[in-house]
mmCIF file of C-alpha atoms and ligand atoms in Angstrom:
data_model
loop_
_atom_site.group_PDB
_atom_site.id
_atom_site.type_symbol
_atom_site.label_atom_id
_atom_site.label_comp_id
_atom_site.label_asym_id
_atom_site.label_seq_id
_atom_site.Cartn_x
_atom_site.Cartn_y
_atom_site.Cartn_z
ATOM 1 C CA MET T 1 -18.398 -36.029 26.302
ATOM 2 C CA ASN T 2 -17.772 -37.212 29.222
ATOM 3 C CA ASN T 3 -17.726 -34.213 31.113
ATOM 4 C CA VAL T 4 -21.386 -32.974 30.049
ATOM 5 C CA LYS T 5 -24.122 -33.030 32.378
ATOM 6 C CA ASP T 6 -27.894 -33.003 31.800
ATOM 7 C CA ASN T 7 -29.148 -31.624 35.074
ATOM 8 C CA LEU T 8 -28.142 -29.333 37.790
ATOM 9 C CA ARG T 9 -27.588 -31.779 40.267
ATOM 10 C CA ASP T 10 -24.201 -33.031 38.870
ATOM 11 C CA LEU T 11 -22.722 -30.112 38.570
ATOM 12 C CA ILE T 12 -23.066 -29.787 42.278
ATOM 13 C CA GLY T 13 -19.245 -30.497 43.914
ATOM 14 C CA ASN T 14 -15.872 -31.298 42.755
ATOM 15 C CA THR T 15 -15.274 -28.046 42.899
ATOM 16 C CA PRO T 16 -11.358 -27.062 42.472
ATOM 17 C CA MET T 17 -8.476 -26.690 44.771
ATOM 18 C CA LEU T 18 -6.199 -23.996 45.123
ATOM 19 C CA GLU T 19 -3.099 -23.451 46.737
ATOM 20 C CA VAL T 20 -1.678 -20.351 47.858
ATOM 21 C CA LYS T 21 1.250 -18.869 48.604
ATOM 22 C CA THR T 22 2.345 -17.409 52.316
ATOM 23 C CA ILE T 23 6.003 -16.038 53.553
ATOM 24 C CA ARG T 24 5.784 -19.111 55.476
ATOM 25 C CA PRO T 25 7.877 -22.434 53.293
ATOM 26 C CA ASP T 26 6.729 -24.826 56.291
ATOM 27 C CA TRP T 27 3.199 -24.406 55.503
ATOM 28 C CA LYS T 28 0.813 -25.072 52.705
ATOM 29 C CA VAL T 29 -2.218 -23.487 52.551
ATOM 30 C CA TYR T 30 -4.838 -24.609 50.209
ATOM 31 C CA LEU T 31 -8.436 -23.198 49.334
ATOM 32 C CA LYS T 32 -11.453 -25.429 48.746
ATOM 33 C CA LEU T 33 -12.848 -22.941 46.110
ATOM 34 C CA GLU T 34 -16.816 -23.975 47.312
ATOM 35 C CA TYR T 35 -18.504 -20.645 45.039
ATOM 36 C CA PHE T 36 -17.724 -22.923 41.736
ATOM 37 C CA ASN T 37 -20.582 -24.694 42.667
ATOM 38 C CA PRO T 38 -23.401 -23.299 40.123
ATOM 39 C CA GLY T 39 -25.447 -21.625 42.514
ATOM 40 C CA GLY T 40 -22.438 -20.176 43.931
ATOM 41 C CA SER T 41 -22.063 -21.684 47.769
ATOM 42 C CA PHE T 42 -21.611 -24.983 49.189
ATOM 43 C CA LYS T 43 -25.129 -24.595 50.721
ATOM 44 C CA ASP T 44 -25.462 -26.703 46.668
ATOM 45 C CA ARG T 45 -24.705 -29.479 48.293
ATOM 46 C CA THR T 46 -26.908 -28.966 51.490
ATOM 47 C CA ALA T 47 -30.150 -28.286 49.243
ATOM 48 C CA ARG T 48 -29.397 -31.110 47.123
ATOM 49 C CA SER T 49 -29.010 -33.744 50.417
ATOM 50 C CA LEU T 50 -32.101 -32.177 51.745
ATOM 51 C CA ILE T 51 -34.411 -32.121 48.954
ATOM 52 C CA GLU T 52 -33.196 -35.611 47.311
ATOM 53 C CA ALA T 53 -33.436 -36.931 50.757
ATOM 54 C CA ALA T 54 -37.405 -35.625 51.324
ATOM 55 C CA GLU T 55 -38.090 -37.020 47.695
ATOM 56 C CA LYS T 56 -37.013 -40.360 48.413
ATOM 57 C CA SER T 57 -38.875 -40.756 51.818
ATOM 58 C CA GLY T 58 -42.373 -39.568 49.173
ATOM 59 C CA LYS T 59 -42.849 -36.243 52.040
ATOM 60 C CA LEU T 60 -41.686 -33.815 48.881
ATOM 61 C CA LYS T 61 -44.606 -34.278 45.998
ATOM 62 C CA LYS T 62 -44.044 -33.139 42.751
ATOM 63 C CA GLY T 63 -45.652 -28.817 42.856
ATOM 64 C CA MET T 64 -45.320 -28.686 46.554
ATOM 65 C CA SER T 65 -43.883 -25.649 48.421
ATOM 66 C CA ILE T 66 -40.663 -25.390 50.116
ATOM 67 C CA TYR T 67 -40.462 -23.183 53.194
ATOM 68 C CA GLU T 68 -37.030 -23.001 54.526
ATOM 69 C CA SER T 69 -35.499 -20.432 57.484
ATOM 70 C CA SER T 70 -32.040 -19.075 55.856
ATOM 71 C CA SER T 71 -29.260 -16.484 56.141
ATOM 72 C CA GLY T 72 -29.783 -16.273 52.495
ATOM 73 C CA ASN T 73 -27.177 -19.024 50.754
ATOM 74 C CA THR T 74 -29.168 -22.054 51.474
ATOM 75 C CA ALA T 75 -32.280 -20.237 50.226
ATOM 76 C CA LYS T 76 -30.109 -19.180 47.077
ATOM 77 C CA ALA T 77 -29.481 -22.622 46.493
ATOM 78 C CA LEU T 78 -33.226 -24.483 47.902
ATOM 79 C CA ALA T 79 -34.371 -21.439 45.002
ATOM 80 C CA MET T 80 -31.842 -22.516 41.969
ATOM 81 C CA LEU T 81 -33.494 -26.474 42.580
ATOM 82 C CA SER T 82 -36.771 -25.986 43.502
ATOM 83 C CA ALA T 83 -36.695 -23.986 39.788
ATOM 84 C CA GLU T 84 -35.550 -26.794 37.705
ATOM 85 C CA LYS T 85 -37.310 -29.632 40.160
ATOM 86 C CA GLY T 86 -40.680 -27.422 39.834
ATOM 87 C CA TYR T 87 -41.427 -26.537 43.181
ATOM 88 C CA LYS T 88 -42.394 -23.508 44.544
ATOM 89 C CA PHE T 89 -40.210 -21.727 47.568
ATOM 90 C CA VAL T 90 -40.281 -19.372 50.169
ATOM 91 C CA ALA T 91 -37.430 -18.143 52.047
ATOM 92 C CA VAL T 92 -37.908 -16.791 55.307
ATOM 93 C CA VAL T 93 -35.444 -14.815 56.002
ATOM 94 C CA ASP T 94 -34.631 -11.153 58.134
ATOM 95 C CA ASN T 95 -32.846 -8.115 57.258
ATOM 96 C CA HIS T 96 -29.228 -9.313 58.270
ATOM 97 C CA ALA T 97 -29.028 -10.919 55.137
ATOM 98 C CA PRO T 98 -27.426 -8.640 52.572
ATOM 99 C CA ALA T 99 -29.619 -7.447 49.842
ATOM 100 C CA ASP T 100 -27.434 -9.108 47.242
ATOM 101 C CA LYS T 101 -28.027 -12.536 48.564
ATOM 102 C CA LEU T 102 -32.184 -11.479 48.758
ATOM 103 C CA ASN T 103 -31.838 -10.443 44.810
ATOM 104 C CA SER T 104 -30.834 -13.584 44.069
ATOM 105 C CA ILE T 105 -33.081 -15.202 45.912
ATOM 106 C CA LEU T 106 -35.996 -13.302 44.249
ATOM 107 C CA ALA T 107 -34.333 -13.750 40.555
ATOM 108 C CA TYR T 108 -34.805 -17.557 40.720
ATOM 109 C CA GLY T 109 -38.355 -17.062 40.860
ATOM 110 C CA ALA T 110 -38.465 -17.945 44.765
ATOM 111 C CA LYS T 111 -40.461 -15.343 47.487
ATOM 112 C CA LEU T 112 -39.252 -13.718 50.424
ATOM 113 C CA HIS T 113 -40.863 -13.993 53.686
ATOM 114 C CA PHE T 114 -39.770 -11.577 55.962
ATOM 115 C CA CYS T 115 -39.469 -11.803 59.577
ATOM 116 C CA ALA T 116 -39.059 -9.141 60.945
ATOM 117 C CA GLU T 117 -37.107 -7.617 64.360
ATOM 118 C CA LYS T 118 -39.912 -6.549 66.812
ATOM 119 C CA GLU T 119 -38.914 -3.944 69.108
ATOM 120 C CA GLY T 120 -37.484 -5.453 72.542
ATOM 121 C CA ASP T 121 -35.866 -8.557 70.516
ATOM 122 C CA GLU T 122 -32.962 -9.979 70.765
ATOM 123 C CA GLY T 123 -31.331 -11.043 67.318
ATOM 124 C CA GLY T 124 -31.245 -14.865 68.536
ATOM 125 C CA HIS T 125 -34.643 -14.643 68.843
ATOM 126 C CA LEU T 126 -35.125 -13.617 65.416
ATOM 127 C CA VAL T 127 -32.918 -16.783 63.681
ATOM 128 C CA ASP T 128 -36.041 -19.106 65.998
ATOM 129 C CA VAL T 129 -39.253 -16.935 64.941
ATOM 130 C CA ARG T 130 -37.703 -17.848 61.275
ATOM 131 C CA ARG T 131 -37.169 -21.268 62.148
ATOM 132 C CA ASN T 132 -40.752 -21.761 63.534
ATOM 133 C CA MET T 133 -41.848 -19.183 60.992
ATOM 134 C CA ALA T 134 -41.255 -21.665 58.301
ATOM 135 C CA LYS T 135 -42.256 -25.050 60.164
ATOM 136 C CA LYS T 136 -46.058 -22.736 60.374
ATOM 137 C CA LEU T 137 -45.807 -21.713 56.681
ATOM 138 C CA ALA T 138 -45.096 -25.280 55.662
ATOM 139 C CA GLU T 139 -47.610 -26.599 57.911
ATOM 140 C CA GLU T 140 -50.790 -24.333 56.973
ATOM 141 C CA ASN T 141 -50.027 -24.933 53.271
ATOM 142 C CA ASN T 142 -49.256 -28.297 53.124
ATOM 143 C CA GLY T 143 -45.881 -27.832 52.046
ATOM 144 C CA ILE T 144 -42.655 -28.798 53.520
ATOM 145 C CA ASN T 145 -40.149 -27.417 55.715
ATOM 146 C CA LEU T 146 -36.622 -29.247 55.197
ATOM 147 C CA ASP T 147 -34.637 -28.061 58.827
ATOM 148 C CA GLN T 148 -31.556 -27.399 57.709
ATOM 149 C CA TYR T 149 -30.500 -26.855 61.201
ATOM 150 C CA ASP T 150 -31.828 -30.150 62.999
ATOM 151 C CA ASN T 151 -31.916 -32.345 59.520
ATOM 152 C CA PRO T 152 -28.969 -34.899 59.767
ATOM 153 C CA GLU T 153 -29.239 -35.512 55.879
ATOM 154 C CA ASN T 154 -27.476 -31.851 55.722
ATOM 155 C CA PRO T 155 -24.054 -33.186 57.030
ATOM 156 C CA LEU T 156 -24.547 -36.424 55.859
ATOM 157 C CA GLY T 157 -24.396 -34.438 52.523
ATOM 158 C CA PHE T 158 -21.253 -32.866 53.589
ATOM 159 C CA TYR T 159 -19.789 -35.961 55.132
ATOM 160 C CA LYS T 160 -20.413 -37.844 51.464
ATOM 161 C CA THR T 161 -19.351 -35.387 49.249
ATOM 162 C CA LEU T 162 -16.817 -32.175 50.481
ATOM 163 C CA GLY T 163 -15.141 -34.421 53.021
ATOM 164 C CA LYS T 164 -14.319 -36.777 50.065
ATOM 165 C CA GLU T 165 -13.027 -35.038 48.034
ATOM 166 C CA ILE T 166 -10.898 -32.876 50.349
ATOM 167 C CA PHE T 167 -9.745 -36.273 51.378
ATOM 168 C CA ASP T 168 -8.939 -37.369 47.989
ATOM 169 C CA GLU T 169 -7.229 -33.752 47.183
ATOM 170 C CA ILE T 170 -4.908 -33.647 50.210
ATOM 171 C CA PRO T 171 -4.985 -37.299 51.854
ATOM 172 C CA ASP T 172 -1.908 -35.902 54.532
ATOM 173 C CA ILE T 173 -4.470 -32.906 55.225
ATOM 174 C CA ASN T 174 -2.989 -32.084 59.049
ATOM 175 C CA TYR T 175 -6.069 -28.602 59.079
ATOM 176 C CA LEU T 176 -8.771 -27.509 58.157
ATOM 177 C CA VAL T 177 -10.717 -24.555 58.876
ATOM 178 C CA GLY T 178 -14.066 -23.478 58.805
ATOM 179 C CA THR T 179 -16.697 -22.002 60.099
ATOM 180 C CA ILE T 180 -20.363 -22.761 61.739
ATOM 181 C CA GLY T 181 -24.063 -21.449 61.242
ATOM 182 C CA THR T 182 -26.172 -24.786 61.252
ATOM 183 C CA GLY T 183 -22.748 -26.652 61.921
ATOM 184 C CA SER T 184 -23.616 -29.133 59.257
ATOM 185 C CA SER T 185 -20.900 -28.390 56.720
ATOM 186 C CA LEU T 186 -18.191 -28.212 58.825
ATOM 187 C CA SER T 187 -19.141 -31.361 61.415
ATOM 188 C CA GLY T 188 -20.058 -33.142 58.293
ATOM 189 C CA THR T 189 -16.829 -32.749 55.891
ATOM 190 C CA GLY T 190 -14.611 -32.832 59.585
ATOM 191 C CA LYS T 191 -16.028 -36.297 60.504
ATOM 192 C CA TYR T 192 -15.168 -37.706 57.451
ATOM 193 C CA LEU T 193 -11.726 -36.097 57.102
ATOM 194 C CA LYS T 194 -11.329 -37.437 61.622
ATOM 195 C CA GLU T 195 -12.352 -40.957 60.367
ATOM 196 C CA ASN T 196 -9.680 -40.936 57.209
ATOM 197 C CA SER T 197 -6.607 -38.592 57.913
ATOM 198 C CA ARG T 198 -5.112 -37.025 61.117
ATOM 199 C CA VAL T 199 -6.666 -33.682 61.043
ATOM 200 C CA LYS T 200 -7.356 -31.049 63.338
ATOM 201 C CA ILE T 201 -10.426 -28.857 62.803
ATOM 202 C CA ILE T 202 -10.939 -25.514 63.773
ATOM 203 C CA ALA T 203 -13.976 -23.829 63.921
ATOM 204 C CA LEU T 204 -14.949 -20.379 63.838
ATOM 205 C CA GLU T 205 -17.513 -17.738 64.455
ATOM 206 C CA PRO T 206 -17.635 -14.373 63.788
ATOM 207 C CA GLU T 207 -16.738 -12.344 66.935
ATOM 208 C CA GLY T 208 -20.680 -11.839 68.693
ATOM 209 C CA SER T 209 -21.704 -14.713 67.818
ATOM 210 C CA SER T 210 -22.684 -17.601 70.570
ATOM 211 C CA HIS T 211 -22.006 -21.279 69.339
ATOM 212 C CA PHE T 212 -19.685 -21.032 72.489
ATOM 213 C CA SER T 213 -20.440 -18.570 75.022
ATOM 214 C CA PRO T 214 -23.617 -17.560 75.425
ATOM 215 C CA HIS T 215 -23.196 -13.802 76.199
ATOM 216 C CA GLY T 216 -23.043 -12.378 72.392
ATOM 217 C CA HIS T 217 -23.464 -9.284 70.448
ATOM 218 C CA GLY T 218 -24.837 -7.554 67.197
ATOM 219 C CA TYR T 219 -22.558 -8.809 64.461
ATOM 220 C CA PHE T 220 -22.558 -8.060 60.308
ATOM 221 C CA ILE T 221 -21.382 -10.971 59.091
ATOM 222 C CA SER T 222 -24.432 -13.145 57.688
ATOM 223 C CA GLY T 223 -23.465 -16.852 56.797
ATOM 224 C CA PRO T 224 -21.867 -18.487 59.847
ATOM 225 C CA GLY T 225 -22.696 -17.282 63.777
ATOM 226 C CA TYR T 226 -25.354 -18.118 65.810
ATOM 227 C CA PRO T 227 -26.799 -14.668 67.608
ATOM 228 C CA ALA T 228 -27.351 -15.271 71.514
ATOM 229 C CA GLY T 229 -30.016 -16.533 73.073
ATOM 230 C CA ALA T 230 -31.010 -18.683 69.984
ATOM 231 C CA VAL T 231 -31.957 -22.222 70.414
ATOM 232 C CA LEU T 232 -28.566 -24.480 68.829
ATOM 233 C CA PRO T 233 -29.029 -26.165 65.742
ATOM 234 C CA LYS T 234 -28.692 -30.325 66.614
ATOM 235 C CA ASN T 235 -26.621 -30.662 63.646
ATOM 236 C CA ILE T 236 -23.265 -28.836 64.821
ATOM 237 C CA ASP T 237 -21.067 -31.521 66.409
ATOM 238 C CA SER T 238 -18.649 -29.641 68.739
ATOM 239 C CA SER T 239 -17.026 -33.244 69.710
ATOM 240 C CA LEU T 240 -15.284 -33.219 66.218
ATOM 241 C CA PHE T 241 -13.153 -29.669 66.612
ATOM 242 C CA ASP T 242 -10.306 -29.521 68.048
ATOM 243 C CA GLN T 243 -10.557 -25.360 68.286
ATOM 244 C CA HIS T 244 -12.422 -22.857 68.080
ATOM 245 C CA ASP T 245 -12.122 -19.045 67.863
ATOM 246 C CA TYR T 246 -13.212 -15.541 66.923
ATOM 247 C CA VAL T 247 -12.860 -13.841 63.803
ATOM 248 C CA SER T 248 -14.257 -9.739 63.497
ATOM 249 C CA ASP T 249 -16.221 -8.255 60.682
ATOM 250 C CA SER T 250 -13.431 -6.149 60.497
ATOM 251 C CA GLU T 251 -11.140 -8.234 59.791
ATOM 252 C CA ALA T 252 -13.442 -11.017 57.646
ATOM 253 C CA PHE T 253 -14.424 -7.780 55.041
ATOM 254 C CA ASN T 254 -11.267 -6.357 55.257
ATOM 255 C CA THR T 255 -9.781 -9.735 54.127
ATOM 256 C CA MET T 256 -12.301 -10.172 51.528
ATOM 257 C CA ARG T 257 -11.464 -6.424 49.941
ATOM 258 C CA PHE T 258 -7.535 -7.803 49.965
ATOM 259 C CA PHE T 259 -8.123 -11.180 48.118
ATOM 260 C CA ALA T 260 -10.459 -9.288 45.804
ATOM 261 C CA HIS T 261 -8.019 -6.241 45.047
ATOM 262 C CA LYS T 262 -4.420 -8.263 45.682
ATOM 263 C CA LYS T 263 -5.335 -11.713 44.452
ATOM 264 C CA GLY T 264 -8.282 -12.083 41.790
ATOM 265 C CA LEU T 265 -10.440 -14.064 43.972
ATOM 266 C CA LEU T 266 -14.217 -12.596 44.898
ATOM 267 C CA VAL T 267 -14.960 -14.437 48.053
ATOM 268 C CA GLY T 268 -18.126 -13.778 50.671
ATOM 269 C CA ASP T 269 -17.612 -13.155 54.434
ATOM 270 C CA SER T 270 -17.132 -16.809 55.752
ATOM 271 C CA SER T 271 -13.994 -17.292 53.482
ATOM 272 C CA GLY T 272 -12.890 -13.612 54.739
ATOM 273 C CA MET T 273 -12.717 -15.495 58.149
ATOM 274 C CA THR T 274 -10.752 -18.315 57.470
ATOM 275 C CA LEU T 275 -8.676 -16.631 55.447
ATOM 276 C CA TYR T 276 -7.704 -13.996 57.911
ATOM 277 C CA TYR T 277 -7.423 -16.749 60.712
ATOM 278 C CA ALA T 278 -5.323 -18.759 59.023
ATOM 279 C CA MET T 279 -2.643 -16.249 58.776
ATOM 280 C CA LYS T 280 -3.047 -15.347 62.192
ATOM 281 C CA PHE T 281 -2.656 -18.968 63.086
ATOM 282 C CA ILE T 282 0.486 -19.346 61.359
ATOM 283 C CA GLN T 283 1.792 -16.780 62.364
ATOM 284 C CA ASN T 284 1.505 -17.799 65.872
ATOM 285 C CA SER T 285 2.974 -21.216 65.223
ATOM 286 C CA PRO T 286 6.646 -21.887 65.748
ATOM 287 C CA GLN T 287 9.027 -22.417 62.364
ATOM 288 C CA SER T 288 9.528 -26.201 62.198
ATOM 289 C CA SER T 289 11.178 -28.440 59.321
ATOM 290 C CA ASP T 290 8.319 -30.413 58.606
ATOM 291 C CA ILE T 291 5.664 -29.105 56.184
ATOM 292 C CA LYS T 292 1.952 -28.833 57.000
ATOM 293 C CA LYS T 293 -0.616 -28.844 55.171
ATOM 294 C CA MET T 294 -3.918 -26.632 55.988
ATOM 295 C CA VAL T 295 -7.176 -26.307 54.250
ATOM 296 C CA LEU T 296 -9.196 -23.341 54.766
ATOM 297 C CA MET T 297 -12.994 -23.937 53.231
ATOM 298 C CA ILE T 298 -14.154 -21.289 51.121
ATOM 299 C CA GLY T 299 -18.167 -21.592 51.169
ATOM 300 C CA ASP T 300 -19.062 -18.837 49.289
ATOM 301 C CA SER T 301 -18.689 -15.998 46.372
ATOM 302 C CA GLY T 302 -18.125 -12.457 46.988
ATOM 303 C CA GLU T 303 -21.008 -11.871 44.515
ATOM 304 C CA SER T 304 -23.318 -12.077 47.035
ATOM 305 C CA TYR T 305 -21.759 -8.713 48.812
ATOM 306 C CA LEU T 306 -21.258 -6.179 46.330
ATOM 307 C CA THR T 307 -23.860 -3.658 48.401
ATOM 308 C CA HIS T 308 -22.412 -5.132 51.502
ATOM 309 C CA ALA T 309 -18.202 -5.396 52.242
ATOM 310 C CA PHE T 310 -17.294 -5.080 48.893
ATOM 311 C CA SER T 311 -19.224 -1.579 49.078
ATOM 312 C CA ASP T 312 -16.835 1.780 50.173
ATOM 313 C CA THR T 313 -19.920 3.287 51.128
ATOM 314 C CA TRP T 314 -21.191 0.549 53.222
ATOM 315 C CA MET T 315 -17.384 0.037 54.896
ATOM 316 C CA ILE T 316 -17.356 3.510 55.707
ATOM 317 C CA GLU T 317 -20.609 4.293 56.800
ATOM 318 C CA ASN T 318 -20.218 1.351 59.417
ATOM 319 C CA GLU T 319 -16.215 2.275 60.337
ATOM 320 C CA LEU T 320 -15.255 -1.022 59.225
ATOM 321 C CA LEU T 321 -12.319 -0.147 56.619
ATOM 322 C CA ASP T 322 -8.863 -0.968 58.278
ATOM 323 C CA HIS T 323 -5.706 -0.860 56.134
ATOM 324 C CA THR T 324 -3.706 -1.954 59.028
ATOM 325 C CA ILE T 325 -5.337 -5.225 58.103
ATOM 326 C CA THR T 326 -4.873 -5.617 54.545
ATOM 327 C CA ASP T 327 -1.222 -4.721 55.092
ATOM 328 C CA ARG T 328 -0.461 -7.584 57.430
ATOM 329 C CA LEU T 329 -1.972 -9.955 55.085
ATOM 330 C CA ALA T 330 0.070 -8.486 52.664
ATOM 331 C CA GLU T 331 3.026 -9.521 54.171
ATOM 332 C CA PHE T 332 2.074 -12.664 54.580
ATOM 333 C CA TYR T 333 0.379 -13.998 51.632
ATOM 334 C CA ILE T 334 2.712 -12.979 48.442
HETATM 335 C C1 PLP H 1 -20.775 -18.099 53.567
HETATM 336 C C2 PLP H 1 -21.476 -19.384 54.220
HETATM 337 N N1 PLP H 1 -20.409 -19.954 54.899
HETATM 338 C C3 PLP H 1 -20.332 -20.781 56.143
HETATM 339 C C4 PLP H 1 -21.865 -20.934 56.464
HETATM 340 C C5 PLP H 1 -22.160 -21.618 57.780
HETATM 341 O O1 PLP H 1 -22.224 -22.890 57.107
HETATM 342 P P1 PLP H 1 -22.992 -23.879 58.323
HETATM 343 O O2 PLP H 1 -24.246 -23.901 58.232
HETATM 344 O O3 PLP H 1 -23.117 -25.240 57.460
HETATM 345 O O4 PLP H 1 -22.484 -24.077 59.346
HETATM 346 C C6 PLP H 1 -23.365 -20.222 55.800
HETATM 347 C C7 PLP H 1 -24.410 -21.006 56.515
HETATM 348 O O5 PLP H 1 -25.091 -20.167 55.897
HETATM 349 C C8 PLP H 1 -22.433 -19.348 54.660
HETATM 350 O O6 PLP H 1 -23.629 -19.231 53.998
#
């Protein structure tokens, strides 16, 4: 009976770690399978931290409405916990989010408030519009905006839980590879690991995203990334990142499809990014006699991308299918 929980919060975290085999005997690659969280992504940890801190401070009271801007997964997680705890939840979203993510939010009984792109708007502007809209709606309706972008409780939750879990599982970790949107998951997890191990942190963003370069362009990846022109979140702590790089839509999506078709792992877009990048990084590293351990963040489930990266039609329409990527992956991940 020890494993029986009586609420959802206690089902969040302690996700499994899976080792995947590669052709390189001098590397060990581990996947932290965050889609085992009850809401299907590591953003369940975000929702739990933000809600509990707001409850503790007295700002969030029974029956109140929560308004939050999200690319999908944070909203899904907030919708889940709001349903359990009796809050009303309104997700402030845009059409960049895959329909599957938006439908899950609705399935929890939450509402969607759409911010549409106006003519001449840049993508970055739209993220700022969403964030401001969530604040405005909260003010006008005596609700609360939890602000996953700037609220330090978001990275703190990852510091206390995901960072510790990964350290307990792989204390001699050499590399952590993750992606950044609000920057909270990688900054919080990375901070704990940096304080306790000799880890190097690699931060990835979608090609076109503008965390590290202001000159972005459009991209389809919906979880991580920050469009050019948007005000960067305070929760990104770049001082923790030893390296950063970009992964394209095509590289991420074809990797997701390879892992589903050939390994039975149905993972989301940022996981496609970390799995692709791990191959590139290891292939470019010289063979050596010492074993290196790399942990990849597997942030969400592929179930949020069924009408998106997992749809042949959608991939063909957007000219994203690329068999050279899957061939390369098949030679590396054995
Ligand atoms: C699947 C997925 N991966 C990565 C990220 C980026 O996480 P963070 O906002 O903590 O940087 C997000 C953010 O929504 C996400 O949904």
